Amino acid sequence: TLDMKEKGESSMDGLLKEEDGIAAHFRYDPIKHTYVTFGTSFPDLVSQTTRVCLYELDADTFKPSNVIDRDAFDQQEHSPMTTSASSTLEQPKFFLNLPGVVLIHDFILTENYVVFTWVKAALDPFRTMKALLGFGAISGTMAIPEDSETVLLLIPRSMMAGSDLRPIDFTDDGNICIDALADDRITRIELPFSFNFHFGNGYETRASNGDRQLIFDMMRTSEDKDFDFAIHSSNNSNKPVWETLQPEDVPVGDMTRHIVNLDMKQLQEDPIVLCEQSPEFPAVPRHVSSRPHRYTYTLATNKKTPSHLSKPMWGAHSAITKIDATTPGKYETWSFDSDEFVGEPTMVRKQGADPDKEDACYVMTTVSKVSTGTTDIAIMDVEGEGALERGPVCRLRLPEFLPYSALHGAFHEGVVYDFD
């Protein structure tokens, strides 16, 4: 039988200490065969800064892909030495310092950069105290000041591997700490204000004139600073959000493509809207992660949105989309029943797939049907135009009901279960 029980916390074979956190998102580099991810700490109350720790891990062992030897760095006149992950050296942690509260949930990985968006935010003292005492959520403690802006931060991956480091980068405890808003090795580019939790894919390329470009897709939740991350800020009662939230309070999202000129260090043109069906939880096949791609697969609102709602494309996620980046506004959708809600899509590459067919994949998702209290795994073939709109090729009933569909799952080749 399928065991749905949690297995407990993991230190990832000693990589994480008790005080360390790690993000829900890992980005795969198909060239280096590594995963990159990060973790954030709660803002230090004295310095009013948040530390973001970056990790690059071997995709098979989940151990650091290289180790920076601090002693060798000092001996080689500040030319750092790296060793294999099997070294007995303890890996120094690579930290970014950012002021105040950091609202970072996801990031972009390209061949040469780890990319974050940074939005200035502040903590509400009363809500923060409630959250620390266990009477509220951390998300409810945050607000965006009127003078906030969205800044793109490009951190060179070479720094994570030990290149271009300076003696001042090392802290007394042997770790590496970089000021993300002041360091001259980090590129900062101002974007039109928006807030996002998730990114699609990102990659580097060259324009027709030879200029270097960074192209990435973003799930934007709002262009309005007066929102509270789906928690209505004017609600000071002790009632839970689901009893007070109104549809009009929830921002409608879209998926936009951004093209950045890396040589000019500026946004090359206005963001291009690819889909306005409130897309979220984007996924691409692993083999195109951090590489040029055409299709992105997301959750979306049901095309049968009730007519009494004042916002078009508003509603819970009960559909899957296949978004074509080559034609803004072109996407396929499969909508489930109105009482079915879907989880984050997971991509599975077809065995023996033609390397030239990017969409030779299956999309897997969980489908929770609230009227029957059941949850299925739905599998959809998305290869070829119109394939998604034919619906699931199969649905498999899970032994447990998931009251809210699964988030941040992953498919790993070669992992199988015995169902006998």
C-alpha positions in Angstrom: 0.0 0.0 0.0 1.0 3.6 -0.5 2.3 5.1 2.8 1.1 8.7 3.1 2.8 9.3 6.5 5.4 12.0 7.0 8.9 10.7 7.6 10.0 13.6 9.8 12.6 16.4 9.5 15.8 15.9 7.6 19.2 17.7 8.1 20.1 16.6 4.5 22.9 14.5 5.8 24.3 17.2 8.1 24.1 20.1 5.7 21.5 21.9 7.8 22.1 22.8 11.4 19.1 23.1 13.8 18.8 26.9 13.2 19.0 26.6 9.4 16.1 26.7 7.0 15.8 25.7 3.4 13.4 26.9 0.7 10.6 24.9 -0.9 12.2 25.4 -4.3 15.2 23.7 -5.9 16.4 24.7 -9.4 18.1 22.1 -11.5 21.2 22.8 -13.7 21.2 20.1 -16.4 24.8 20.9 -17.5 26.4 20.7 -14.0 23.8 18.1 -12.8 23.4 20.1 -9.6 20.5 21.6 -7.6 20.6 25.2 -6.3 18.4 26.4 -3.5 18.5 28.8 -0.6 17.3 29.4 3.0 16.4 32.5 4.9 16.7 33.5 8.5 14.2 35.5 10.6 15.4 39.2 10.6 18.0 40.0 13.2 16.4 42.3 15.7 19.6 44.2 16.4 21.0 44.7 12.9 17.5 44.7 11.2 18.9 42.5 8.5 17.9 39.1 7.0 20.4 36.5 5.8 19.8 34.5 2.7 22.0 31.3 2.5 22.7 29.9 -1.0 23.4 26.2 -1.6 24.6 24.3 -4.7 24.2 20.5 -4.3 25.1 17.5 -6.3 21.9 16.2 -7.8 22.6 12.6 -6.8 24.1 12.9 -3.4 22.7 16.2 -2.2 26.1 17.1 -0.9 27.8 20.5 -1.6 29.0 20.4 -5.2 32.3 22.0 -4.2 34.0 23.1 -1.0 35.9 26.4 -0.5 39.1 25.9 1.4 39.5 29.1 3.5 43.1 28.2 4.5 44.1 27.7 0.8 42.4 31.0 0.1 44.7 32.8 2.5 47.8 31.0 1.4 47.2 31.6 -2.4 47.1 35.4 -2.0 43.4 35.4 -1.9 42.9 33.0 -4.9 40.4 30.6 -3.5 40.8 26.8 -4.0 37.9 24.5 -4.3 37.9 20.7 -3.7 35.4 18.0 -4.4 32.4 17.4 -2.2 34.0 14.3 -0.7 36.6 16.5 1.0 36.6 16.5 4.8 36.6 20.3 4.8 33.5 21.9 6.2 31.7 23.9 3.6 31.6 27.6 4.4 28.1 28.9 4.1 27.4 31.6 1.4 25.2 34.3 2.8 23.6 37.4 1.4 22.7 40.2 3.7 19.5 42.2 3.0 17.9 45.0 5.1 14.7 44.4 7.0 12.2 41.7 6.2 12.9 39.7 3.1 10.0 38.3 1.2 11.8 35.7 -0.9 10.1 32.4 -1.7 11.5 31.5 -5.1 14.3 32.4 -7.4 15.7 32.1 -11.0 18.7 30.0 -12.0 20.6 30.6 -15.2 24.0 29.5 -16.4 25.9 32.3 -14.6 23.5 33.7 -12.1 21.2 33.1 -9.1 18.5 35.7 -9.4 16.1 37.1 -6.8 13.5 39.9 -6.7 13.7 42.0 -3.6 10.7 44.1 -2.3 11.2 46.3 0.7 8.8 45.3 3.5 8.2 46.1 7.1 7.0 44.2 10.2 3.9 45.1 12.1 5.1 44.9 15.8 1.7 43.7 17.2 1.2 41.0 14.6 4.8 40.0 14.9 4.5 39.4 18.6 1.3 37.4 18.0 3.1 35.3 15.4 6.1 34.6 17.7 3.6 33.5 20.4 1.9 31.1 18.0 -1.3 33.1 17.6 -0.8 34.2 14.0 1.0 33.5 10.8 4.3 35.1 9.8 2.8 36.2 6.5 0.3 38.3 8.4 3.1 40.4 10.0 4.3 41.9 6.8 3.4 45.1 5.0 4.8 46.9 2.0 5.7 50.6 2.5 4.6 53.2 0.0 8.2 53.9 -1.0 8.9 50.2 -1.8 10.3 49.1 -5.1 11.0 45.8 -6.9 14.7 45.2 -7.4 16.2 42.3 -9.5 19.4 40.9 -7.8 21.8 38.9 -10.0 24.3 37.0 -7.9 27.2 35.5 -9.9 27.3 31.7 -9.4 31.1 31.9 -9.7 31.2 33.6 -6.3 29.4 30.6 -4.8 32.1 28.4 -6.3 34.9 30.5 -4.8 35.9 32.8 -7.6 36.2 36.5 -7.2 36.1 36.4 -3.5 37.8 38.9 -1.2 39.3 38.6 2.3 36.6 41.0 3.6 33.9 38.5 2.4 34.8 36.0 5.1 33.3 36.3 8.6 35.0 35.4 11.9 33.2 32.0 11.9 34.7 31.2 8.4 31.5 31.8 6.4 31.1 34.1 3.4 28.7 37.1 3.8 27.9 39.6 1.0 25.9 42.8 1.2 23.4 42.2 -1.6 22.4 45.9 -2.0 25.9 47.4 -1.9 28.4 44.9 -3.3 29.8 45.8 -6.7 29.9 42.2 -7.9 26.1 41.9 -7.7 24.0 43.4 -10.4 20.9 45.3 -9.3 18.1 46.3 -11.8 14.9 48.1 -10.9 11.7 46.6 -12.2 8.1 48.0 -12.4 6.6 47.4 -8.9 4.9 44.0 -8.4 5.0 41.2 -6.0 5.6 37.6 -6.8 6.0 34.3 -5.0 6.9 32.2 -7.9 9.0 32.3 -11.1 8.7 30.1 -14.2 12.0 29.5 -15.9 14.9 31.8 -16.7 17.8 31.7 -19.1 20.6 33.7 -20.7 20.8 34.4 -24.5 22.0 37.0 -26.9 20.0 39.6 -28.8 20.3 40.0 -32.6 22.9 42.9 -31.9 25.0 40.6 -29.7 24.0 42.1 -26.4 23.7 39.6 -23.5 20.1 39.0 -22.3 18.4 37.5 -19.3 14.9 36.3 -20.0 12.6 35.1 -17.2 8.9 34.5 -16.5 7.3 35.8 -13.3 3.9 35.0 -11.7 2.8 38.5 -10.5 0.1 38.7 -7.9 -0.5 42.5 -7.9 0.7 45.9 -9.1 -0.9 47.5 -6.1 1.1 48.0 -2.9 -2.0 48.1 -0.8 -2.4 44.3 -0.4 -1.6 41.9 2.4 -0.6 38.7 0.7 -4.2 37.4 0.6 -4.8 38.4 4.2 -7.0 41.5 4.4 -4.9 44.0 6.4 -7.9 45.9 7.7 -9.1 42.8 9.5 -8.1 43.3 13.1 -10.5 40.8 14.5 -9.5 37.3 15.7 -11.6 35.6 13.0 -9.7 33.4 10.5 -9.1 34.8 7.1 -11.5 32.4 5.4 -14.4 33.9 7.3 -13.6 37.5 6.4 -11.9 37.5 3.0 -13.9 38.7 0.1 -13.2 37.9 -3.6 -12.6 41.6 -4.3 -9.7 41.6 -1.8 -7.7 39.0 -3.6 -5.4 40.3 -6.4 -5.7 38.6 -9.8 -2.4 37.3 -11.0 -0.8 37.0 -14.4 2.3 35.5 -15.9 4.7 38.0 -17.5 8.0 37.7 -19.5 10.8 40.0 -18.6 13.8 40.7 -20.9 16.8 42.3 -19.3 19.8 43.7 -21.1 22.7 42.4 -19.1 25.2 44.7 -20.8 23.1 47.9 -20.2 21.9 46.6 -16.8 18.3 47.5 -17.4 15.0 46.1 -18.4 15.0 46.1 -22.2 11.2 46.5 -22.7 8.0 46.5 -20.8 7.0 43.1 -19.3 5.1 41.0 -21.8 1.9 39.4 -20.4 1.7 35.7 -21.5 -1.4 34.6 -19.5 -4.0 36.3 -17.4 -5.9 33.2 -16.1 -4.3 33.7 -12.6 -1.5 31.2 -13.3 0.5 30.0 -10.4 2.9 27.2 -9.3 4.7 27.1 -12.7 6.7 24.1 -13.9 8.9 23.3 -16.8 10.5 19.9 -17.8 13.8 19.4 -15.9 15.9 19.2 -19.1 15.1 22.8 -20.0 15.5 24.2 -16.5 17.8 27.3 -16.7 17.8 26.9 -20.5 15.7 28.4 -23.4 12.2 26.9 -23.4 8.9 27.5 -25.1 6.2 26.0 -22.7 5.4 26.6 -19.1 2.7 24.6 -17.2 0.8 26.2 -14.4 -2.3 26.0 -12.2 -5.0 28.3 -13.3 -8.6 29.4 -12.6 -11.4 27.3 -14.0 -12.7 28.6 -17.3 -16.2 28.2 -15.8 -15.7 31.0 -13.3 -19.0 31.8 -11.6 -20.6 34.9 -13.3 -21.5 36.6 -10.0 -17.8 37.2 -9.2 -16.8 40.8 -10.1 -13.3 39.9 -11.3 -12.7 38.0 -14.5 -10.4 35.0 -14.2 -10.8 35.1 -10.4 -11.3 31.9 -8.4 -9.6 28.9 -6.9 -7.1 26.9 -8.9 -9.0 24.0 -10.6 -7.4 24.0 -14.0 -4.0 23.2 -15.7 -2.6 25.4 -18.4 0.1 25.0 -21.0 1.4 28.5 -21.8 3.3 29.2 -25.1 5.9 31.9 -24.6 6.3 32.4 -28.4 2.7 33.8 -28.7 1.6 36.0 -25.8 -2.0 35.1 -24.8 -1.8 31.7 -26.4 -2.3 28.8 -24.0 -4.2 25.6 -23.6 -6.4 24.8 -20.5 -8.0 21.7 -19.0 -10.6 22.6 -16.4 -11.6 20.1 -13.8 -15.1 20.0 -12.2 -16.2 23.1 -10.2 -15.8 21.2 -6.9 -12.3 19.9 -7.7 -9.1 21.7 -6.8 -5.7 20.8 -8.2 -2.2 20.8 -6.8 1.1 22.0 -8.2 1.9 20.4 -11.5 4.9 18.0 -11.7 6.6 17.3 -15.0 7.6 13.8 -16.0 9.7 13.4 -19.2 8.6 10.5 -21.5 11.0 7.6 -21.8 12.9 7.8 -25.0 11.5 11.2 -25.9 12.8 13.0 -29.0 15.3 15.6 -27.7 13.8 18.1 -30.1 10.3 17.8 -28.6 10.3 19.9 -25.5 6.7 19.0 -24.6 7.2 15.2 -24.8 6.1 15.0 -21.2 3.4 14.0 -18.8 2.0 16.5 -16.3 1.0 15.0 -12.9 -1.2 16.8 -10.3 -3.4 16.0 -7.4 -7.1 16.6 -7.7 -9.1 17.0 -4.5 -12.9 16.6 -4.9 -14.5 18.3 -1.9 -18.0 16.8 -2.5 -16.8 13.3 -2.0 -13.8 13.9 0.2 -11.4 12.1 -2.2 -8.1 12.9 -3.9 -6.8 11.5 -7.1 -3.5 11.8 -9.0 -4.3 12.9 -12.5 -1.8 12.3 -15.4 -2.1 14.3 -18.6 -0.2 13.8 -21.9 0.8 17.3 -23.1 2.8 16.4 -26.2 1.6 18.2 -29.2 -0.9 21.0 -29.8 -4.3 20.4 -28.2 -3.1 17.3 -26.2 -3.7 18.9 -22.8 -7.3 19.9 -23.7 -8.1 16.2 -24.1 -7.9 15.8 -20.3 -6.2 13.2 -18.1 -5.1 9.9 -19.6 -5.7 8.4 -16.2 -6.7 9.2 -12.6 -5.5 7.2 -9.6 -7.3 7.3 -6.3 -5.1 8.1 -3.3 -5.9 6.3 0.0 -6.1 9.6 1.9 -8.0 12.8 1.3 -5.8 15.9 0.9 -8.0 18.8 2.1 -5.8 21.2 0.2 -3.9 19.9 -2.8 -0.3 19.1 -2.5 2.3 21.9 -3.0 6.0 21.7 -4.1 6.2 18.0 -5.0 8.9 16.5 -7.2 9.3 13.6 -9.6 12.6 11.7 -9.3 13.6 9.2 -11.9 14.2 5.7 -10.6 12.2 6.0 -7.4 9.5 3.4 -7.4 7.2 1.8 -4.8 5.9 -1.7 -4.2 2.1 -1.6 -4.1 1.6 -5.3 -3.4 
